[in-house]
XYZ file of N, CA and C in Angstrom:
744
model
N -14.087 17.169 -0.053
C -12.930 17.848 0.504
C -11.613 17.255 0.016
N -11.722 16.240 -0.175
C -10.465 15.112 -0.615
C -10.940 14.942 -2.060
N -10.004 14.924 -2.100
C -9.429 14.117 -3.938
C -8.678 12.908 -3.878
N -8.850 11.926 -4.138
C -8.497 10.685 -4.209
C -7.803 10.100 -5.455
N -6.893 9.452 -5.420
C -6.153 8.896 -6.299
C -5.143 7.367 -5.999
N -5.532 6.612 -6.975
C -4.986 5.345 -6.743
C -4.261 4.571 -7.066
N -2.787 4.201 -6.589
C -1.752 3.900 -7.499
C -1.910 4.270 -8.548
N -1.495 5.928 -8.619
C -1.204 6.513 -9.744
C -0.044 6.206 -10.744
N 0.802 6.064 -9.386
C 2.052 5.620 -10.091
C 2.626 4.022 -10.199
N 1.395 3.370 -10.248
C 1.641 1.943 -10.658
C 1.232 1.778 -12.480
N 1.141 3.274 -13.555
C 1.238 3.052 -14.702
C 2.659 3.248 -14.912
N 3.220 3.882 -14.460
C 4.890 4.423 -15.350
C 5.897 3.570 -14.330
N 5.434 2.694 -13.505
C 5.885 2.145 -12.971
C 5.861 0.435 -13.665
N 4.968 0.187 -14.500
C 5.155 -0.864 -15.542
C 4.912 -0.450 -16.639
N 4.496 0.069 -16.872
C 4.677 0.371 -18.305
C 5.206 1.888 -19.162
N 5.621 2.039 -19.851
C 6.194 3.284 -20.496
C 7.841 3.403 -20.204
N 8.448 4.432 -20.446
C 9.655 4.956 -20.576
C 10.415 4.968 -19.137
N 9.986 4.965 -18.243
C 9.994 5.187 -16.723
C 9.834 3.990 -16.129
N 9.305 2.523 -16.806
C 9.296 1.191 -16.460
C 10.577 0.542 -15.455
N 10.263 -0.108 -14.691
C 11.145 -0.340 -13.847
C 10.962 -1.585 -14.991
N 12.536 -2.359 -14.615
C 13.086 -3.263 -15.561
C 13.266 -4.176 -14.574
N 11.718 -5.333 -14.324
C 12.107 -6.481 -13.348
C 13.066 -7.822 -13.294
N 13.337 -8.485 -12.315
C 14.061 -9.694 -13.029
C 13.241 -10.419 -13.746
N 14.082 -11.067 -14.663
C 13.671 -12.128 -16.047
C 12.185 -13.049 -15.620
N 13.015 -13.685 -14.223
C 11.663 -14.891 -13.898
C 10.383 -13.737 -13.223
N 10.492 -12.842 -12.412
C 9.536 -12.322 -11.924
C 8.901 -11.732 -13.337
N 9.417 -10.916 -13.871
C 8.696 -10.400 -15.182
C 8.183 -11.391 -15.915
N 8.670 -12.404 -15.882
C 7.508 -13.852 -16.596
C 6.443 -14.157 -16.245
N 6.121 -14.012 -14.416
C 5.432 -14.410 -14.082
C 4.244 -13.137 -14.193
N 4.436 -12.146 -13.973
C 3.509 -11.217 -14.164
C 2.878 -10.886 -15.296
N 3.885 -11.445 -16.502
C 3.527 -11.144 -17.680
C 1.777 -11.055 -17.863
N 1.275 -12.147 -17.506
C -0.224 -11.732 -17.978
C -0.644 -11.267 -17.289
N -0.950 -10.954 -15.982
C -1.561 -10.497 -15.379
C -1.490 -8.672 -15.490
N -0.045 -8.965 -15.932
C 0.061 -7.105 -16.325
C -0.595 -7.040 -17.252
N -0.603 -7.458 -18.246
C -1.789 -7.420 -19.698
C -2.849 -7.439 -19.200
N -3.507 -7.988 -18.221
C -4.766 -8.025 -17.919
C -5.263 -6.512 -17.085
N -4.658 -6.081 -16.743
C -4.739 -4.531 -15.964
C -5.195 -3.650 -17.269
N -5.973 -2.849 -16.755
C -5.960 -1.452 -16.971
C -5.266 -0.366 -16.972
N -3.558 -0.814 -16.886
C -2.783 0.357 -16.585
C -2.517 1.117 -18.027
N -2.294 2.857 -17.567
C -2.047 3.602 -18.696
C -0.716 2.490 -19.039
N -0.318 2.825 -20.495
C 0.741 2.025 -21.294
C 1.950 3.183 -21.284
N 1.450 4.655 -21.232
C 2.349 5.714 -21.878
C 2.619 6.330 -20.890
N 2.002 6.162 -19.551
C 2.112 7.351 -18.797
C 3.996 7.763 -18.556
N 4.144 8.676 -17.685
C 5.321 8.869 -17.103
C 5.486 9.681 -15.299
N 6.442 9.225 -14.319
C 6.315 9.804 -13.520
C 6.175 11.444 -13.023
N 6.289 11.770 -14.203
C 6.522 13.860 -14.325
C 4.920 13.856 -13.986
N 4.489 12.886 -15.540
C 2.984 13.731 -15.567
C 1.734 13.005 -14.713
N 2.359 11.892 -14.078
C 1.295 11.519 -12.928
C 1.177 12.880 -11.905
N 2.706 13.101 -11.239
C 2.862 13.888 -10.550
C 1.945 15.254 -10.849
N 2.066 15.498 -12.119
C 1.501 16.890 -12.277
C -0.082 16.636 -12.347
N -0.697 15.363 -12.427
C -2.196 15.590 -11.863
C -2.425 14.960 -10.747
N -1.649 14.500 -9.937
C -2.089 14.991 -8.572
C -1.875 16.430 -8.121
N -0.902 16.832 -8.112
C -0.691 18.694 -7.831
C -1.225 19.592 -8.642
N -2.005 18.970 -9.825
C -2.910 20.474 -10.525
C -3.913 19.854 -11.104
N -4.352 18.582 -10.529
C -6.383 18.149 -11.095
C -6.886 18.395 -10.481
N -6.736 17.974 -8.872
C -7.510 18.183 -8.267
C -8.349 20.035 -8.024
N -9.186 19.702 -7.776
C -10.186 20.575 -7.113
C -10.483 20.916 -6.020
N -10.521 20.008 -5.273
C -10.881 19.967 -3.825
C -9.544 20.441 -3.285
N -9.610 20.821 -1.999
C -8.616 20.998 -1.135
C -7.379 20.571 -0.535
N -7.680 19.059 -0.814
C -6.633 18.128 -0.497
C -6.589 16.745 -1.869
N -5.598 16.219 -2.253
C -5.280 15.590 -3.058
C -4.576 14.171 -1.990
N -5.129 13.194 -1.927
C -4.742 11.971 -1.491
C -4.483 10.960 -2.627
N -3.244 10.700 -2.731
C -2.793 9.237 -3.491
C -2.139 8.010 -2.628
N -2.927 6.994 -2.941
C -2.643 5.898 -2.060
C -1.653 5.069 -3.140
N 0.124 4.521 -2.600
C 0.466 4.335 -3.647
C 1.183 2.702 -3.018
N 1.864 2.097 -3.732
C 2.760 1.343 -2.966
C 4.012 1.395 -2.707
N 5.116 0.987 -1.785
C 6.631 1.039 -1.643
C 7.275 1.365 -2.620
N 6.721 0.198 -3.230
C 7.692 -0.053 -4.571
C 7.581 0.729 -5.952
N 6.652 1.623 -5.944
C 6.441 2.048 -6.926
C 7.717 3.679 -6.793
N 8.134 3.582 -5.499
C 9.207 4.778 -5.833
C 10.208 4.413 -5.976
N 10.792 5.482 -7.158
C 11.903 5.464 -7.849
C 12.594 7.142 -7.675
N 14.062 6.522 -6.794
C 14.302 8.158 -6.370
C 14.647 8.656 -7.993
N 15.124 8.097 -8.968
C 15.901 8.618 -10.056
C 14.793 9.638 -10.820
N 13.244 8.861 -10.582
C 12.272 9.424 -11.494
C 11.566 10.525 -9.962
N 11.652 10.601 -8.847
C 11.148 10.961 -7.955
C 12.141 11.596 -6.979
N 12.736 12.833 -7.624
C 13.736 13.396 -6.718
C 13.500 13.722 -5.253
N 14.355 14.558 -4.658
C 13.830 15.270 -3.364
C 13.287 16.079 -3.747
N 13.342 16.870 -4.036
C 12.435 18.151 -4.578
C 11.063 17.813 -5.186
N 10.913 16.594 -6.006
C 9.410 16.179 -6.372
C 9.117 15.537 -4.690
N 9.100 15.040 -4.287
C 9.115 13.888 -2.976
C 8.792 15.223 -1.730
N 9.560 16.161 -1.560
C 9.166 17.648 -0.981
C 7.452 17.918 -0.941
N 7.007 17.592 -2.485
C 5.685 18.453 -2.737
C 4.786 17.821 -1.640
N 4.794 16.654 -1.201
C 3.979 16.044 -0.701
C 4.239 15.395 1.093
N 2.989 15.674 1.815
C 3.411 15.022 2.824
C 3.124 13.744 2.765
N 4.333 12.646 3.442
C 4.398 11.749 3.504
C 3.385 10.422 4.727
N 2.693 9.566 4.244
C 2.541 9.197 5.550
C 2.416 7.391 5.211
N 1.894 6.466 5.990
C 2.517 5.194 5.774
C 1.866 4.062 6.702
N 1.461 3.153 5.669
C 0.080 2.232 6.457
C 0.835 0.974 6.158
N 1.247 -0.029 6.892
C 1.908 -1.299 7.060
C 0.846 -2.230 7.982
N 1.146 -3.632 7.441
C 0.356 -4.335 8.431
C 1.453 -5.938 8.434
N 0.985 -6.540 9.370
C 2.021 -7.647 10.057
C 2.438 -8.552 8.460
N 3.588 -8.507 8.092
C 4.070 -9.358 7.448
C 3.250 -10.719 7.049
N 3.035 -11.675 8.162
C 1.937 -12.937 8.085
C 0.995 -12.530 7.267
N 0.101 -11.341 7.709
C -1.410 -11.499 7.022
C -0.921 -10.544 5.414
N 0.117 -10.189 5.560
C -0.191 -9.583 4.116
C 0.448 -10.536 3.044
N 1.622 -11.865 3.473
C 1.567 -12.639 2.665
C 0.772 -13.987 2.699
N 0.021 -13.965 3.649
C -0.869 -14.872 3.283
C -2.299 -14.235 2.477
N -2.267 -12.963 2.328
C -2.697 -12.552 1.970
C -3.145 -12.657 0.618
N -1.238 -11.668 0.429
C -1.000 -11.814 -1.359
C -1.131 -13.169 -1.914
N -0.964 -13.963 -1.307
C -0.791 -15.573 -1.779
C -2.273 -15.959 -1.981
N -3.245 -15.764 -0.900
C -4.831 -16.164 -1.733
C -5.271 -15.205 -2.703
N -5.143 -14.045 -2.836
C -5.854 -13.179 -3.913
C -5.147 -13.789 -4.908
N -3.895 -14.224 -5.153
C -2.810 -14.766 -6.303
C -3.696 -15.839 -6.452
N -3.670 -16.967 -5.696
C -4.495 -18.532 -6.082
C -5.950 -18.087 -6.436
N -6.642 -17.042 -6.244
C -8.407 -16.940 -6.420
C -7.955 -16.462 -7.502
N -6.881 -15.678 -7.964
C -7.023 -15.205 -9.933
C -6.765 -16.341 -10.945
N -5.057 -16.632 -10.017
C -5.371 -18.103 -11.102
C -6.372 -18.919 -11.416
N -7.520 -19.410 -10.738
C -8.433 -20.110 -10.837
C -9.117 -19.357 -11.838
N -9.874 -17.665 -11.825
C -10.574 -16.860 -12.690
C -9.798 -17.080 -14.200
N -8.465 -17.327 -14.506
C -8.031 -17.231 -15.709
C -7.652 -15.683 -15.868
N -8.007 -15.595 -17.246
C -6.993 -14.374 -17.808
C -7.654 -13.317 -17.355
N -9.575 -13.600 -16.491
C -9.762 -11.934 -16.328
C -8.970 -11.210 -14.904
N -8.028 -11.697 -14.422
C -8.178 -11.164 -13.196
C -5.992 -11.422 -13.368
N -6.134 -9.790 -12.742
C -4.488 -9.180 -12.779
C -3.798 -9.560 -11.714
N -3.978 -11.055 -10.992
C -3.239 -10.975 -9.749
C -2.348 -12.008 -9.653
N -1.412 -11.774 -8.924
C -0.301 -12.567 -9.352
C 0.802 -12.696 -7.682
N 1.387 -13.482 -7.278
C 2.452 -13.635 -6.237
C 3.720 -13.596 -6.344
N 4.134 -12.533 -5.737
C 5.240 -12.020 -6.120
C 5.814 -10.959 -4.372
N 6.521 -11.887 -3.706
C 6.744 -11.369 -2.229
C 7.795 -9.717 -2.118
N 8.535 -9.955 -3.290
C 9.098 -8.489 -3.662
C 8.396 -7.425 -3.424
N 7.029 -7.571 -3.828
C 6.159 -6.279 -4.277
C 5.346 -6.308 -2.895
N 5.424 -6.863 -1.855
C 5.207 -6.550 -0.879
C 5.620 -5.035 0.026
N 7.309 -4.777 -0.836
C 7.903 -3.605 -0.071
C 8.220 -3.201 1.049
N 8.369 -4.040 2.118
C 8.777 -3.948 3.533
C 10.150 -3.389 3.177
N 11.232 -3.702 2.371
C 12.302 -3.276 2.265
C 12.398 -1.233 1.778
N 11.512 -1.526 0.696
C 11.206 0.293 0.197
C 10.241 1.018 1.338
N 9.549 0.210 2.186
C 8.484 0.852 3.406
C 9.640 1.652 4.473
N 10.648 0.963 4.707
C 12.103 1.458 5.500
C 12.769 2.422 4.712
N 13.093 1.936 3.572
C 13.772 3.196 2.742
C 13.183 4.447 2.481
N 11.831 4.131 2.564
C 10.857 5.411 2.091
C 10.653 6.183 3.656
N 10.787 5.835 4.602
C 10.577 6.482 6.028
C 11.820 7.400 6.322
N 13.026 6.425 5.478
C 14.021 7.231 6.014
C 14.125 8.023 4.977
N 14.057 8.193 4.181
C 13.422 9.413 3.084
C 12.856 10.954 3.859
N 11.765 10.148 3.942
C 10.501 11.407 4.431
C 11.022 12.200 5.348
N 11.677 11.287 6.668
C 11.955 11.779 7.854
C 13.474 11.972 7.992
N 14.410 11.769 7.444
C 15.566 12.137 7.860
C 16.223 13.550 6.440
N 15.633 12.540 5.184
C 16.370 13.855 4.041
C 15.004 15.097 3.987
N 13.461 14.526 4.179
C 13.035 15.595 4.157
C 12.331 16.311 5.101
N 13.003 15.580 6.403
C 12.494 16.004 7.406
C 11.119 15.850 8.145
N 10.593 15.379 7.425
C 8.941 15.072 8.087
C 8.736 14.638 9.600
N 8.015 14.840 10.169
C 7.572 13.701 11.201
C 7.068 12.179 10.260
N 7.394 11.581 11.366
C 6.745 10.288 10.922
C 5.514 9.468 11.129
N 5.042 9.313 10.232
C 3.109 9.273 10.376
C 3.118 7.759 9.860
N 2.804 6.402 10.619
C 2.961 5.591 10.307
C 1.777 4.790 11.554
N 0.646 4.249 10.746
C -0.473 3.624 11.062
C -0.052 2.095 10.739
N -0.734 1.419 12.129
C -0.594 0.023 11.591
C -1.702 -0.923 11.428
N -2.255 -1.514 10.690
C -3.281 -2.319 10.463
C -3.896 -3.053 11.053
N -3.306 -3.004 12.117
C -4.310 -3.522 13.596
C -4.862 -2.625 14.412
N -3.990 -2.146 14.826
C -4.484 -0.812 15.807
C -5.943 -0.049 15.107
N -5.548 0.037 13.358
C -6.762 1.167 12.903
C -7.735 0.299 12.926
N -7.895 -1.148 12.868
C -9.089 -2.145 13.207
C -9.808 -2.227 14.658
N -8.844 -2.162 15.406
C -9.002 -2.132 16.799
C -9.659 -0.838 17.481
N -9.114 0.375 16.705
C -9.846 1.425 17.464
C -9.571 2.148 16.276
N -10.679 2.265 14.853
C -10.685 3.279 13.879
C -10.772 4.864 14.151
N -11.429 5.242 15.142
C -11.928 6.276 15.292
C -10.955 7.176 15.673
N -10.292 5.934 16.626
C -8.927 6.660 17.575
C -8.215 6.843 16.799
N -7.448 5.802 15.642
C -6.245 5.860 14.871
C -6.440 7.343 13.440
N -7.455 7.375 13.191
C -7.594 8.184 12.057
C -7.757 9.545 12.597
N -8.155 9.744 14.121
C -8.550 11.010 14.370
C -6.856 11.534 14.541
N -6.270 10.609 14.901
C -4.725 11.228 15.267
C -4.445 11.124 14.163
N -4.235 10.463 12.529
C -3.977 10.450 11.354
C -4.283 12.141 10.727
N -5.562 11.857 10.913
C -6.360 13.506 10.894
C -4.943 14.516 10.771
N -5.139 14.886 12.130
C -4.139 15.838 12.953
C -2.660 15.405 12.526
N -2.210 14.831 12.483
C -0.869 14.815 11.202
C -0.600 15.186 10.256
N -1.689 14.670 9.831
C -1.578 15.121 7.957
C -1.996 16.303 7.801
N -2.907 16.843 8.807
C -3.580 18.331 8.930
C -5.210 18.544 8.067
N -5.640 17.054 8.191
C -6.922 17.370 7.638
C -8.048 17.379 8.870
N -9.453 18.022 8.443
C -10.201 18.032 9.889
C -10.953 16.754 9.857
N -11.136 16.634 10.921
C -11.999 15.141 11.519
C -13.241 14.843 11.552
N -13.581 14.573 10.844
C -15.243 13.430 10.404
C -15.221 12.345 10.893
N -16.268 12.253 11.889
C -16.730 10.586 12.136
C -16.704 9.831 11.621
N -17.708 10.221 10.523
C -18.756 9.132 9.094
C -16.901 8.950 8.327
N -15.927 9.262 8.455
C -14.962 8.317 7.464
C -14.900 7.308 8.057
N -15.255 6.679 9.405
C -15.021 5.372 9.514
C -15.632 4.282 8.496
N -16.955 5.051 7.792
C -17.917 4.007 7.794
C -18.255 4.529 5.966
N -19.086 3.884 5.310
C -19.023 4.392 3.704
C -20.066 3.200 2.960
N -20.376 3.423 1.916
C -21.200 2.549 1.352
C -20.600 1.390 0.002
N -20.627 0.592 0.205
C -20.108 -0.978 -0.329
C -19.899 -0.149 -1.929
N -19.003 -0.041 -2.977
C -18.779 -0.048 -4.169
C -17.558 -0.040 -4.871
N -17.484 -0.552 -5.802
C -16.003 -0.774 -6.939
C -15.930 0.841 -7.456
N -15.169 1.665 -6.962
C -14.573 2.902 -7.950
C -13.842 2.678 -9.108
N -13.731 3.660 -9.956
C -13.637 3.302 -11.484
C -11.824 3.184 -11.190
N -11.343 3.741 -10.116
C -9.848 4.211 -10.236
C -9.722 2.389 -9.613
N -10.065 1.578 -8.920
C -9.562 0.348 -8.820
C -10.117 -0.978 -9.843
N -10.825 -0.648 -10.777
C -10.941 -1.294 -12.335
C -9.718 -1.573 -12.872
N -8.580 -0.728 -12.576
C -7.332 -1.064 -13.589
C -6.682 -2.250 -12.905
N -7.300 -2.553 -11.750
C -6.136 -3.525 -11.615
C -7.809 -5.037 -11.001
N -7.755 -5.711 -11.841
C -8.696 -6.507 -11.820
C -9.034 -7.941 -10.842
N -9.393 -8.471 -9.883
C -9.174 -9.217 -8.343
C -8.446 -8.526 -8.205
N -7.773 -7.666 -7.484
C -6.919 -6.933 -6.747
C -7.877 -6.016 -5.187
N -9.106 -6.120 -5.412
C -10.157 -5.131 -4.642
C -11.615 -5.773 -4.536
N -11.980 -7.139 -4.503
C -13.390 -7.513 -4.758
C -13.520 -7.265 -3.098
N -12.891 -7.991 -1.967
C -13.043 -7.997 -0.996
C -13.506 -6.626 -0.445
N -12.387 -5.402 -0.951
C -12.323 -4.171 -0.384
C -13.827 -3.715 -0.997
N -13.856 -3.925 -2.130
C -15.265 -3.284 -2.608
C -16.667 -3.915 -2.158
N -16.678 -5.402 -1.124
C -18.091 -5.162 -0.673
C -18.038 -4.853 1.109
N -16.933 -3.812 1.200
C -16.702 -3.392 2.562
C -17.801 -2.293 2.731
N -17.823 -1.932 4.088
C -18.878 -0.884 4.635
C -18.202 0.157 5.532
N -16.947 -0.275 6.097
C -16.463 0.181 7.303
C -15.456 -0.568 7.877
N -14.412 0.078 8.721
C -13.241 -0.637 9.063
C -14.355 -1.036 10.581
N -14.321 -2.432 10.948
C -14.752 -3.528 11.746
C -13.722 -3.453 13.245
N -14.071 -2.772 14.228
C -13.119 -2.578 15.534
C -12.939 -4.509 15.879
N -12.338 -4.955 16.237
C -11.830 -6.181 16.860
C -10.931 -5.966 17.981
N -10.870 -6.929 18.885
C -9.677 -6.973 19.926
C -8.223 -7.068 19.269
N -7.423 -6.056 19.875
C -6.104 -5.942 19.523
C -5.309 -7.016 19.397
N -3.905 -7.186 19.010
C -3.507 -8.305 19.084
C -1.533 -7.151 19.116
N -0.954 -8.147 19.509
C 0.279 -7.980 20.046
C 1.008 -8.039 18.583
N 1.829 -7.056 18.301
C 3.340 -7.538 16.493
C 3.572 -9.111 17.486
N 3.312 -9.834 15.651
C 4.201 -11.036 15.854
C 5.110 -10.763 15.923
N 5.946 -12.362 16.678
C 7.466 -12.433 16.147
C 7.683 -13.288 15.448
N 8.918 -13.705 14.679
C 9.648 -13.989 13.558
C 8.896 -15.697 14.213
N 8.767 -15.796 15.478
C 8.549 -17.501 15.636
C 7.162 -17.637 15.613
N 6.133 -16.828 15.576
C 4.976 -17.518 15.800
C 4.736 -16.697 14.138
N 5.155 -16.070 13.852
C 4.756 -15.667 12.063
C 3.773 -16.703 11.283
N 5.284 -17.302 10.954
C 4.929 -18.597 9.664
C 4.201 -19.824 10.534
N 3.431 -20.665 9.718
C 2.660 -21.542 10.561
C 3.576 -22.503 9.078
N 3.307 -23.684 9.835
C 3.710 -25.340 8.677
C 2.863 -25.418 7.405
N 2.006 -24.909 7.578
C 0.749 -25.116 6.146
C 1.084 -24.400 5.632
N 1.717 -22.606 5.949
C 2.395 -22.275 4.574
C 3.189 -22.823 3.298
N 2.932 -22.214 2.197
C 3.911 -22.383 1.198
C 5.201 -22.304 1.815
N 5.950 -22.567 0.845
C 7.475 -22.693 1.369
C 8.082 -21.113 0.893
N 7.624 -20.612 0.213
C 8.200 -19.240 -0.675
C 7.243 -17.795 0.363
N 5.749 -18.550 1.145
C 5.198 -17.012 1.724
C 6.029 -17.458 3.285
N 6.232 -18.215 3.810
C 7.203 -18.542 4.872
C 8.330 -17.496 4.517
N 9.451 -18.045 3.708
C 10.599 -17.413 3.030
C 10.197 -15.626 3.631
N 8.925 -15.351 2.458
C 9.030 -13.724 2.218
C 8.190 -13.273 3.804
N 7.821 -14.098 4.792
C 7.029 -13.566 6.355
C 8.439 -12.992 6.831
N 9.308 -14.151 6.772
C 10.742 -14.443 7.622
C 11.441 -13.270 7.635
N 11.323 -12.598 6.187
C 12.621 -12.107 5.661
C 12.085 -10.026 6.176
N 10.975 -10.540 5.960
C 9.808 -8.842 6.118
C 9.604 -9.050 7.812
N 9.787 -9.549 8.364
C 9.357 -9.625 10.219
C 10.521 -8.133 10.680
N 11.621 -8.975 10.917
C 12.321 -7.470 10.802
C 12.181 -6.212 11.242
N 11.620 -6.183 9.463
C 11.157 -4.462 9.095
C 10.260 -3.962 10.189
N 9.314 -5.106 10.020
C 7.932 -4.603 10.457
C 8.443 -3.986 11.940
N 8.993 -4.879 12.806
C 9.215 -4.943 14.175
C 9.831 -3.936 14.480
N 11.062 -3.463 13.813
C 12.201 -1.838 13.975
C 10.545 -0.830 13.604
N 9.505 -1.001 12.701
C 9.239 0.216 12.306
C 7.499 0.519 14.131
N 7.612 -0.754 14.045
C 5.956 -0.970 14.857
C 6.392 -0.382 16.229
N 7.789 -0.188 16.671
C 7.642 1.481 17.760
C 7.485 2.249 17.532
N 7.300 2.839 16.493
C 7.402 4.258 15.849
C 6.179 4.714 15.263
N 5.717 3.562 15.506
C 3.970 3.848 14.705
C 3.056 4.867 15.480
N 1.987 5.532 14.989
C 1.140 6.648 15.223
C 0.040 5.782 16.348
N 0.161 6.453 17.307
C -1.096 5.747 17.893
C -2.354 6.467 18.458
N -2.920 5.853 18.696
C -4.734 7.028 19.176
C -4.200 7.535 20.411
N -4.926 8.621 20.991
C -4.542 9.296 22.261
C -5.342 8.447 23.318
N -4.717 8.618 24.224
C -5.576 7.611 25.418
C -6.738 8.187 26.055
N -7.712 7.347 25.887
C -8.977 7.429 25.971
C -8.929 7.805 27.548
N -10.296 9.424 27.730
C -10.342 9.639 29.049
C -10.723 8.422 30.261
């Protein structure tokens, strides 16, 4: 029923004519790890766009993309129109302590593995800009899941996801069978974890940090920095988030 697509626009987003032009030291540091990807070299944002809106087959076309990969100059309102918008964030803490071990497990692999630390590309800053996008210039409602809640009660969070986005509701998406798809090959450690998953795992809820219990002392000094600076965001956006309907 779905068509799937995966950071499509993380090729013309480094590489080709449409390349975002990073700073000097960050572009150093990525340097290999971008070589080490699978990304198209030529693509451009026109013609990603045009195979999500005319490959697919199926009924619905899903691209999972990141913050940062939009660029209003290459991604007008009128392209940004075609699509409904919707938006999965999770607590600042776990996604840079996050990015920071998948970064240290590549360095160790050497040159096969594309991962790299870099708190920019996190996007809490474009996650705000892109909401007020959707919902104020193009009017959308705002469909915004948070990474606890859909752990805590999958069934609940996706069935109301469902009904937003306007697709119908299947159980069995909670749950799926362990494998690497060919569309997350291009970007290499970036997905080992995700690929020997089975199913999003319900756990007891937990409360948005705040800015004081975030960072712990054993952090780095730079994923501290980028928790601090992304708490914020998270906190203005985590009222506004989509939640399951209350259970009879």
């Amino acid at each position: 029923m779905v068509e799937v697509f995966h950071e499509h626009f993380a090729d013309p987003y480094y590489f080709g004519p449409d390349k975002f032009e990073a700073e000097p030291a960050a572009a150093a540091n990525m340097k290999d790890a971008l070589e080490a990807s699978l990304l198209l070299r030529d693509s451009t944002y026109e013609s990603q766009v045009a195979e999500i809106t005319t490959a697919s087959k199926r009924p619905f076309a899903f691209s999972k993309e990141l913050t940062i990969y939009y660029q209003a100059t290459k991604m007008p309102e009128a392209t940004m129109a075609k699509f409904t918008h919707c938006f999965l964030m999770r607590r600042p803490d776990k996604v840079m302590r996050s990015f920071w071990r998948v970064a240290q497990e590549g360095a160790e692999e050497g040159g096969s593995s594309s991962t790299y630390f870099n708190p920019d590309e996190a996007g809490f800053k474009e996650l705000e800009a892109l909401v007020h996008v959707a919902t104020v210039q193009l009017g959308q409602p705002l469909i915004l899941v948070d990474a606890d809640d859909l752990l805590a009660d999958p069934a609940g969070v996706l069935e109301a996801w469902c009904a937003a986005v306007g697709l119908p509701w299947e159980a069995g998406i909670t749950s799926w069978e362990a494998c690497m798809p060919e569309t997350w090959k291009k970007w290499p450690g970036w997905h080992d974890d995700a690929a020997t998953s089975t199913g999003f795992a319900p756990r007891k809820p937990k409360s948005a940090a705040t800015s004081a219990k975030a960072a712990k002392p054993e952090d780095p000094e730079e994923v501290t920095a980028a928790i601090l600076e992304a708490q914020p965001i998270y906190d203005r956006l985590y009222e506004k988030r989509l939640r399951a309907a209350p259970k009879p």
